[in-house]
Tab-separated table of C-alpha atoms in Angstrom:
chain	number	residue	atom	x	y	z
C	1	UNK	CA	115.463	115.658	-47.840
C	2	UNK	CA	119.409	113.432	-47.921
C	3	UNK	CA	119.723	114.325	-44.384
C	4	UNK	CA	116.225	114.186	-42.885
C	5	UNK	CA	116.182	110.242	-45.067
C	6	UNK	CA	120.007	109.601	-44.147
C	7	UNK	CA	120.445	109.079	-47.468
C	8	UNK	CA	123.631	109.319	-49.258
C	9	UNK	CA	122.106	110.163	-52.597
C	10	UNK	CA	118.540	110.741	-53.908
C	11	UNK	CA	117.761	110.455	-57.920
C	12	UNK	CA	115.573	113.369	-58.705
C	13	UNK	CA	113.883	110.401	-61.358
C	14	UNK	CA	112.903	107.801	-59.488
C	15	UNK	CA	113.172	108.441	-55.487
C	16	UNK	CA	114.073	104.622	-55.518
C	17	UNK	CA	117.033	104.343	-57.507
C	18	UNK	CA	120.715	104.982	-56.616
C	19	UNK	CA	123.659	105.134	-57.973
C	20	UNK	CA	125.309	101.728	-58.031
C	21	UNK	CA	129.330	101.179	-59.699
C	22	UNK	CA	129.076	98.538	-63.034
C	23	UNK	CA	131.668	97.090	-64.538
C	24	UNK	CA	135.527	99.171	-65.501
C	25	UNK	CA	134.232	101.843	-63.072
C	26	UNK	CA	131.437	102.810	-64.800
C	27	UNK	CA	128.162	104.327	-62.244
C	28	UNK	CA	124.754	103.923	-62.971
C	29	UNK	CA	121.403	105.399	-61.107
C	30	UNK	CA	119.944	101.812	-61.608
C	31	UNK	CA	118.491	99.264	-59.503
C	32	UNK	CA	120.542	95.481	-58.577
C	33	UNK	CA	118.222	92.342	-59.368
C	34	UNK	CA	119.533	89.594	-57.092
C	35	UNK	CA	118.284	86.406	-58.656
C	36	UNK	CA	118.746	82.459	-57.469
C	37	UNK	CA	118.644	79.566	-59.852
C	38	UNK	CA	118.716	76.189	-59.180
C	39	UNK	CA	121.488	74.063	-60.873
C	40	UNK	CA	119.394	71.679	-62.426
C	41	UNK	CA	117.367	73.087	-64.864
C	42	UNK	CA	118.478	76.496	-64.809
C	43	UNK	CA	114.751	77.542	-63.315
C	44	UNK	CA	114.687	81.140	-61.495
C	45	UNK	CA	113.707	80.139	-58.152
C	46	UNK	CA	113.663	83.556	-56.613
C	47	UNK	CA	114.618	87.377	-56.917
C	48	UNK	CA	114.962	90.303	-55.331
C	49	UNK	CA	115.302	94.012	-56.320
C	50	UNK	CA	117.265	96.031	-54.294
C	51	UNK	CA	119.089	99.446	-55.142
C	52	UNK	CA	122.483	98.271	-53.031
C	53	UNK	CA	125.320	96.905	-54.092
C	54	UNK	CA	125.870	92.748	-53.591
C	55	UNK	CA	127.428	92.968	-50.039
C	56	UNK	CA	124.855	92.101	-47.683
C	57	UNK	CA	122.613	90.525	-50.496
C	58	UNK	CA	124.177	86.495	-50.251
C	59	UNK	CA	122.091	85.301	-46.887
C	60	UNK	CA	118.451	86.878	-47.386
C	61	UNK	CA	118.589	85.321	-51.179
C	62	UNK	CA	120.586	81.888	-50.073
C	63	UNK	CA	117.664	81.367	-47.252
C	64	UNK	CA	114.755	82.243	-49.545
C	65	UNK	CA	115.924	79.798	-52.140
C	66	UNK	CA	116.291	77.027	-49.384
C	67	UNK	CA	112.611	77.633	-48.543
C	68	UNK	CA	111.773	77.496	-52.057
C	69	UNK	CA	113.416	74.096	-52.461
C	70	UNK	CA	112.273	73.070	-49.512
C	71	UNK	CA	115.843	71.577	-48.767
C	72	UNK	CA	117.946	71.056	-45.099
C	73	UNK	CA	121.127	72.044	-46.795
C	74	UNK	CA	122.065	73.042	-50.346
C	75	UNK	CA	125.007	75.072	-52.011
C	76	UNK	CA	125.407	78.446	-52.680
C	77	UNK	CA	127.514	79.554	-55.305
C	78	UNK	CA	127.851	83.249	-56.244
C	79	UNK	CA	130.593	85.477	-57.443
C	80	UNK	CA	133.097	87.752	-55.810
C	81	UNK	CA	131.243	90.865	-53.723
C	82	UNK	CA	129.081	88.893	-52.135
C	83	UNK	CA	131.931	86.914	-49.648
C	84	UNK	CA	131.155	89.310	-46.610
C	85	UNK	CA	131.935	87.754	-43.738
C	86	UNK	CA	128.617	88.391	-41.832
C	87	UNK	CA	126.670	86.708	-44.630
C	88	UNK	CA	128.715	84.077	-45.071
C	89	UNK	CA	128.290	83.297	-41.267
C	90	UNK	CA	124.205	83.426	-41.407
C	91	UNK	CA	124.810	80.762	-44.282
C	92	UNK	CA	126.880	78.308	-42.286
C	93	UNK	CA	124.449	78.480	-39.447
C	94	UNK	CA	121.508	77.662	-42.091
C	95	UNK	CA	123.007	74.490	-43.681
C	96	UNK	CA	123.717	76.615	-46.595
C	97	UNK	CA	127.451	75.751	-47.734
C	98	UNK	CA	128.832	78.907	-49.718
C	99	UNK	CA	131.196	78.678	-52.663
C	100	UNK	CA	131.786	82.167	-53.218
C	101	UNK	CA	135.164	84.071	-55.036
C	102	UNK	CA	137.187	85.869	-52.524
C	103	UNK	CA	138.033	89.252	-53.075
C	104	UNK	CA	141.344	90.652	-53.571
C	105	UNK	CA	141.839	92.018	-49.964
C	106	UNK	CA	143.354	95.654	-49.691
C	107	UNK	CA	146.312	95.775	-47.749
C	108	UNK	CA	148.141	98.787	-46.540
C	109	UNK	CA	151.341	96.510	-45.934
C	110	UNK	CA	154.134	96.941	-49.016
C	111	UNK	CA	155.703	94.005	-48.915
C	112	UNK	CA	153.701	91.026	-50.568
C	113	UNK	CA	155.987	88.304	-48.228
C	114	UNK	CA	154.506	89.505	-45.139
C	115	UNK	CA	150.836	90.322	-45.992
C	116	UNK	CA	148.272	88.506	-43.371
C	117	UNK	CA	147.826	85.816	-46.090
C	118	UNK	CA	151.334	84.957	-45.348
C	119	UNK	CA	150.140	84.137	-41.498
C	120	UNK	CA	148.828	80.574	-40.782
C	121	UNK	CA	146.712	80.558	-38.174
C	122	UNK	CA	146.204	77.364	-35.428
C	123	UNK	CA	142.651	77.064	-34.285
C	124	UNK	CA	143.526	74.723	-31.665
C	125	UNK	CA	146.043	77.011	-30.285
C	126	UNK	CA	144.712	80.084	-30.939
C	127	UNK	CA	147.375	81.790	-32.621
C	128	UNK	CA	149.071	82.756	-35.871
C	129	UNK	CA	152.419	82.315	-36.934
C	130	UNK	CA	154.432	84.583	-38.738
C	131	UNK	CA	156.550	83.286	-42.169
C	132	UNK	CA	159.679	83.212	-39.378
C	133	UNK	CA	158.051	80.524	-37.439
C	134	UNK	CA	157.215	82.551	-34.551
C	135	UNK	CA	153.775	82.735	-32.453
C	136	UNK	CA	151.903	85.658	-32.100
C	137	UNK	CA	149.190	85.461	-29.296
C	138	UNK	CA	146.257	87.926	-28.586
C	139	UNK	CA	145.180	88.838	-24.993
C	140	UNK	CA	142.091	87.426	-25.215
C	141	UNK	CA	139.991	90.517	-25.791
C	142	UNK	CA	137.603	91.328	-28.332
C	143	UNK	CA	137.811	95.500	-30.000
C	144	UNK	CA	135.318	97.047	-32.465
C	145	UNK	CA	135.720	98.145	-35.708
C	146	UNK	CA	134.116	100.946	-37.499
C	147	UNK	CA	131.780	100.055	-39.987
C	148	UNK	CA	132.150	101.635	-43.641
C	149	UNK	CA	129.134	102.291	-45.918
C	150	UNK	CA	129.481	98.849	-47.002
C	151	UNK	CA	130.433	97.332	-43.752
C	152	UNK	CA	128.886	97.445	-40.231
C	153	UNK	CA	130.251	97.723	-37.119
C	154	UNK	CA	132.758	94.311	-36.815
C	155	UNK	CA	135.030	92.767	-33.633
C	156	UNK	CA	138.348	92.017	-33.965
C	157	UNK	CA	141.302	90.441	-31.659
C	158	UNK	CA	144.816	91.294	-31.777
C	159	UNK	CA	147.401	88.993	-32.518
C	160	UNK	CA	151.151	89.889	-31.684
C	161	UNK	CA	154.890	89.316	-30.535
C	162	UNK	CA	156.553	91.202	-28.085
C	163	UNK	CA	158.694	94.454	-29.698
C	164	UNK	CA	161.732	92.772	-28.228
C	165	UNK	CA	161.129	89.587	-30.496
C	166	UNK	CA	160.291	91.495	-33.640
C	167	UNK	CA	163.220	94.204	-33.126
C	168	UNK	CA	165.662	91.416	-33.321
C	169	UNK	CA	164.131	89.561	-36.306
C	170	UNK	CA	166.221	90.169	-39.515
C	171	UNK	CA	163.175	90.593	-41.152
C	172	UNK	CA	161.954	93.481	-39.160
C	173	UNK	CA	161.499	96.182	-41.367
C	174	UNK	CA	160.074	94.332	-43.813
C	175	UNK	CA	157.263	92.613	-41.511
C	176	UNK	CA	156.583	95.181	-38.740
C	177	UNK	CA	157.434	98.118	-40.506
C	178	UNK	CA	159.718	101.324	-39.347
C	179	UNK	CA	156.405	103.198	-37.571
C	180	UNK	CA	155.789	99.910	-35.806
C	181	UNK	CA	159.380	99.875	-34.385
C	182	UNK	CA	159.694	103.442	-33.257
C	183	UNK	CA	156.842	103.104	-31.176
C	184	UNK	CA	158.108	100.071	-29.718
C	185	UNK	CA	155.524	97.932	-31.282
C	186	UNK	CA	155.825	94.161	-32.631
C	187	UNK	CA	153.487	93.408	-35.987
C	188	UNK	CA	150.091	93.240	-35.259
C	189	UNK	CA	147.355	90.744	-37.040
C	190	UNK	CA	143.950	91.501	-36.739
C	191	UNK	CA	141.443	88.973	-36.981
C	192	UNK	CA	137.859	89.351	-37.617
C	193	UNK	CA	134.500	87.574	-35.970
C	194	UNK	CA	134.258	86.404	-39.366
C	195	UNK	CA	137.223	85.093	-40.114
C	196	UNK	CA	137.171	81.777	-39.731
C	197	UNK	CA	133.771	81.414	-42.109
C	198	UNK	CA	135.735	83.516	-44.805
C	199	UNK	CA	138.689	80.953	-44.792
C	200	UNK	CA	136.228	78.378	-44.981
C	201	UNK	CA	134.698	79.537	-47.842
C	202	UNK	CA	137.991	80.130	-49.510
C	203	UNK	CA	139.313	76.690	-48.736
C	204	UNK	CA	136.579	74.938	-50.340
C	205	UNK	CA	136.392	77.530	-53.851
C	206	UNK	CA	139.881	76.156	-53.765
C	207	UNK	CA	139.311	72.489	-53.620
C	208	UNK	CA	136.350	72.631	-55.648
C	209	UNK	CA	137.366	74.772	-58.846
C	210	UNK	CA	135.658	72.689	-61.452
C	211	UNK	CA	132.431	72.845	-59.324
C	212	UNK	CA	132.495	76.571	-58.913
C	213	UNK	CA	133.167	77.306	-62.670
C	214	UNK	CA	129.819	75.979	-63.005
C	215	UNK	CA	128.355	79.098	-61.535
C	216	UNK	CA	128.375	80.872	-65.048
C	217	UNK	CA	126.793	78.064	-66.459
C	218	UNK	CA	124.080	78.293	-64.398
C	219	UNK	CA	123.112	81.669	-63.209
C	220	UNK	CA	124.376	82.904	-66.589
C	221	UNK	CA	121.602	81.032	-68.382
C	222	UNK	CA	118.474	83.196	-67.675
C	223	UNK	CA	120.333	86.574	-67.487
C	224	UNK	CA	121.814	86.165	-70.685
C	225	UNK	CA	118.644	85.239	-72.194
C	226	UNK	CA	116.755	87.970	-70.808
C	227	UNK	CA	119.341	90.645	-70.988
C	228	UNK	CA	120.999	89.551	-74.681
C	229	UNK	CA	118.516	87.420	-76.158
C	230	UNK	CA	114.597	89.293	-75.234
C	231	UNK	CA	116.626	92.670	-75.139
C	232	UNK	CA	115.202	92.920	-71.571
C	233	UNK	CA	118.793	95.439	-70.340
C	234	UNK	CA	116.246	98.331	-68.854
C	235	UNK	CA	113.215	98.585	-66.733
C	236	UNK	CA	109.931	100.351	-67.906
C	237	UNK	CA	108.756	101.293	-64.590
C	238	UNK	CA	109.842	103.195	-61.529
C	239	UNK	CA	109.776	103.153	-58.311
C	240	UNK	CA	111.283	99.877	-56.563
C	241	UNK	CA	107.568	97.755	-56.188
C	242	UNK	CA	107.085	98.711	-59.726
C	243	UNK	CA	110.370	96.903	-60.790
C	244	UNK	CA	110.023	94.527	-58.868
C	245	UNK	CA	106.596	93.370	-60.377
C	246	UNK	CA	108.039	93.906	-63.456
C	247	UNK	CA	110.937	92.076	-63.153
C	248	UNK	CA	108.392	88.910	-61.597
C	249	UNK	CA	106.711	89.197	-65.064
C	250	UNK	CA	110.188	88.459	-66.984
C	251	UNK	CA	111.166	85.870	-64.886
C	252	UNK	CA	107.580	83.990	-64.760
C	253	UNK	CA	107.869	84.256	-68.986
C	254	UNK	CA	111.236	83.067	-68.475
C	255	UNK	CA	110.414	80.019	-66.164
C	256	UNK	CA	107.451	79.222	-68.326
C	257	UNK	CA	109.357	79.247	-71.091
C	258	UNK	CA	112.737	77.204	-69.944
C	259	UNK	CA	109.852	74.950	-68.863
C	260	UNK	CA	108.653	74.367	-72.328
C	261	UNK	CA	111.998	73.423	-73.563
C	262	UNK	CA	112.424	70.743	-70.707
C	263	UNK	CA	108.920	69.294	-70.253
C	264	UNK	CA	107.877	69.786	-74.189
C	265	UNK	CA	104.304	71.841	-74.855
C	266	UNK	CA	102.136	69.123	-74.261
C	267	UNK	CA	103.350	67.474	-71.412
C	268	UNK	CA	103.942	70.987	-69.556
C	269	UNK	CA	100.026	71.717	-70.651
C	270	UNK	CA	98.924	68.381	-68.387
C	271	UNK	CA	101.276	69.450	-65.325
C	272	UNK	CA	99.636	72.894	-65.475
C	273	UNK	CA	95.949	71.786	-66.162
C	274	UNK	CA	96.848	69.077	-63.093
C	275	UNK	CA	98.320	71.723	-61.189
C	276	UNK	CA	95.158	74.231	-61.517
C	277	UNK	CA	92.965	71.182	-60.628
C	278	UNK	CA	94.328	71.128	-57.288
C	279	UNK	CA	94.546	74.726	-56.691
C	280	UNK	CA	90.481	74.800	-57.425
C	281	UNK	CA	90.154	71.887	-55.938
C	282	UNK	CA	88.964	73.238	-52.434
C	283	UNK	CA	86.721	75.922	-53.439
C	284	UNK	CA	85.270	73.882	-56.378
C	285	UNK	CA	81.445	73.848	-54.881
C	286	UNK	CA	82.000	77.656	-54.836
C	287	UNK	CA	83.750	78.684	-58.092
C	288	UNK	CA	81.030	76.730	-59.696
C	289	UNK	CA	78.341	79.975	-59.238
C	290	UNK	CA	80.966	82.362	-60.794
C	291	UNK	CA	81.686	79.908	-63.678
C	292	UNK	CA	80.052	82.145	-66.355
C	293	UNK	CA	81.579	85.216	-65.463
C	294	UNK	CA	85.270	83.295	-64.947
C	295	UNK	CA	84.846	81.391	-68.433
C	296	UNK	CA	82.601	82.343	-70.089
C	297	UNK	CA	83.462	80.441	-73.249
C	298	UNK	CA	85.876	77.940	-72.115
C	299	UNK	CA	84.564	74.387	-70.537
C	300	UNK	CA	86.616	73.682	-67.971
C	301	UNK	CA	88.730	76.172	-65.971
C	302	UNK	CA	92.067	74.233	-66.288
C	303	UNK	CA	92.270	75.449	-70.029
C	304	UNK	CA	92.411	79.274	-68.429
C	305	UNK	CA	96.348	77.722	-68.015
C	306	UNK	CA	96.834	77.182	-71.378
C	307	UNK	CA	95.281	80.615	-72.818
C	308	UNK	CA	97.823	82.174	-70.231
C	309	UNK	CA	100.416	80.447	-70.873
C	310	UNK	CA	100.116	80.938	-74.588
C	311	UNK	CA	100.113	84.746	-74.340
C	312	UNK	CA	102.315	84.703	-71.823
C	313	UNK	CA	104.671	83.124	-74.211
C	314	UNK	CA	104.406	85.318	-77.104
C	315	UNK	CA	104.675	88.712	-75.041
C	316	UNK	CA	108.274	86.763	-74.053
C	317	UNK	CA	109.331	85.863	-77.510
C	318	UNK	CA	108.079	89.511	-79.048
């Protein structure tokens, strides 16, 4: 069943659910609730369930919160995991401007002076240059890297001195590396499709650390309430639509009830009763023959807001 699915792993539980790495190592068959909150008011605007891990999770969420807001550009701010190049790049093209924490890049190189990092590149002149002050150039040409589990398929150029210039650099063996020289090879730096959106996105977590320290603040708010404060750390159901709807459940209580705390009871009981007014509104002629059966005991159908709301509140605070 794996190979027919090309899955990786199956739970013999729920056919859904994977195992997906936590915190200190620690793996979990569990599913990954990607959520978006607006900075304001600390309001859920939209989630997702998936049972992957945060790589390829940023753009799909960052674009479905834009809709929500109904905004040309906002900001994006989300931890480290989610600064993959690819989805960093659909961002920038959608007016969304990412503030995300770059990862601690594995490097097979030993010596820390002479990491990429350590390579400025010129976008003007298309080229880097190495801590010695020389220029390394590429050919021009575009190669393709193989994807991971993690990763798809990527392009790359090539960016290097001639062996002639590196052999004669005191630095050498520190920079290009004894396997580089005996094959009569200068130190090559690769650099990605997505490189110059990932340096982007660095630059301004730099220049903006006060702003993005405000991501806890914010996306923090509803998680820890739901997860620490409601005791909401586990699912009921199974099966990914299942979660899904029940994790829409939480986060409607949740909304309803952050909403409470900013609007006050009564005033968020008129915005609801005006907001079920105009959601009746067009079909008013016609929900007038289905009245009894619809309210039976209740005058008008705006107070069907308040009875859910009500309930819907105490099932949260139980």
């Amino acid at each position: 069943m794996v190979r027919d699915n090309h899955q990786a792993q199956i739970s013999t539980t729920d056919p859904d659910a994977c195992a997906l790495p936590r915190k200190m190592n620690i793996v979990e068959v569990s599913y990954n609730v990607q959520a978006a909150v607006e900075a304001e008011n600390k309001l859920i605007t939209n989630y997702e369930v998936t049972n992957e891990n945060d790589t390829h999770a940023l753009s799909g969420v960052a674009l479905e919160a834009k809709a929500v807001l109904k905004k040309e550009r906002i900001q994006a701010l989300a931890d480290k995991g989610y600064d993959t190049g690819s989805e960093l790049k659909i961002c920038a093209e959608n007016n969304i401007e990412t503030y995300v924490a770059p990862r601690q890049k594995n490097t097979s190189h030993k010596h820390p002076d002479f990491v990429k990092g350590k390579f400025s590149y010129d976008g003007e002149r298309d080229s880097y240059t190495c801590p010695e002050g020389k220029e390394l150039l590429s050919n021009g040409n575009w190669y393709k890297k193989n994807g991971t589990d993690y990763r798809k398929v990527y392009e790359v150029q090539v960016y290097k001195l001639p062996f002639e210039v590196c052999n004669a650099c005191v630095q050498r063996l520190d920079c290009a590396g004894q396997a580089n020289l005996n094959n009569s090879k200068g130190r090559p730096i690769e650099r990605s499709e997505y490189d110059e959106y990932l340096e982007a996105n660095r630059e301004r977590v730099m220049l903006n650390k006060a702003l993005y320290r405000t991501r806890q603040q914010i996306v923090e708010h509803p998680f820890g309430t739901i997860k620490r404060s409601w005791g909401y750390d586990y699912t009921l159901l199974k099966t990914k639509e299942k979660v899904g709807g029940e994790m829409a459940l939480i986060f409607t209580c949740y909304n309803l009830r952050r909403s409470m705390t900013i609007f006050g009871v009564q005033d968020l009981l008129k915005r609801l009763k005006a907001a079920c007014l105009l959601f009746f509104a067009p079909n008013r002629a016609n929900l007038s023959s289905y009245k009894p059966f619809l309210f039976p005991k209740i005058k008008a159908p705006t107070f069907y807001f308040q009875n859910f709301y009500q309930h819907t509140g105490q099932l949260c605070a139980a």
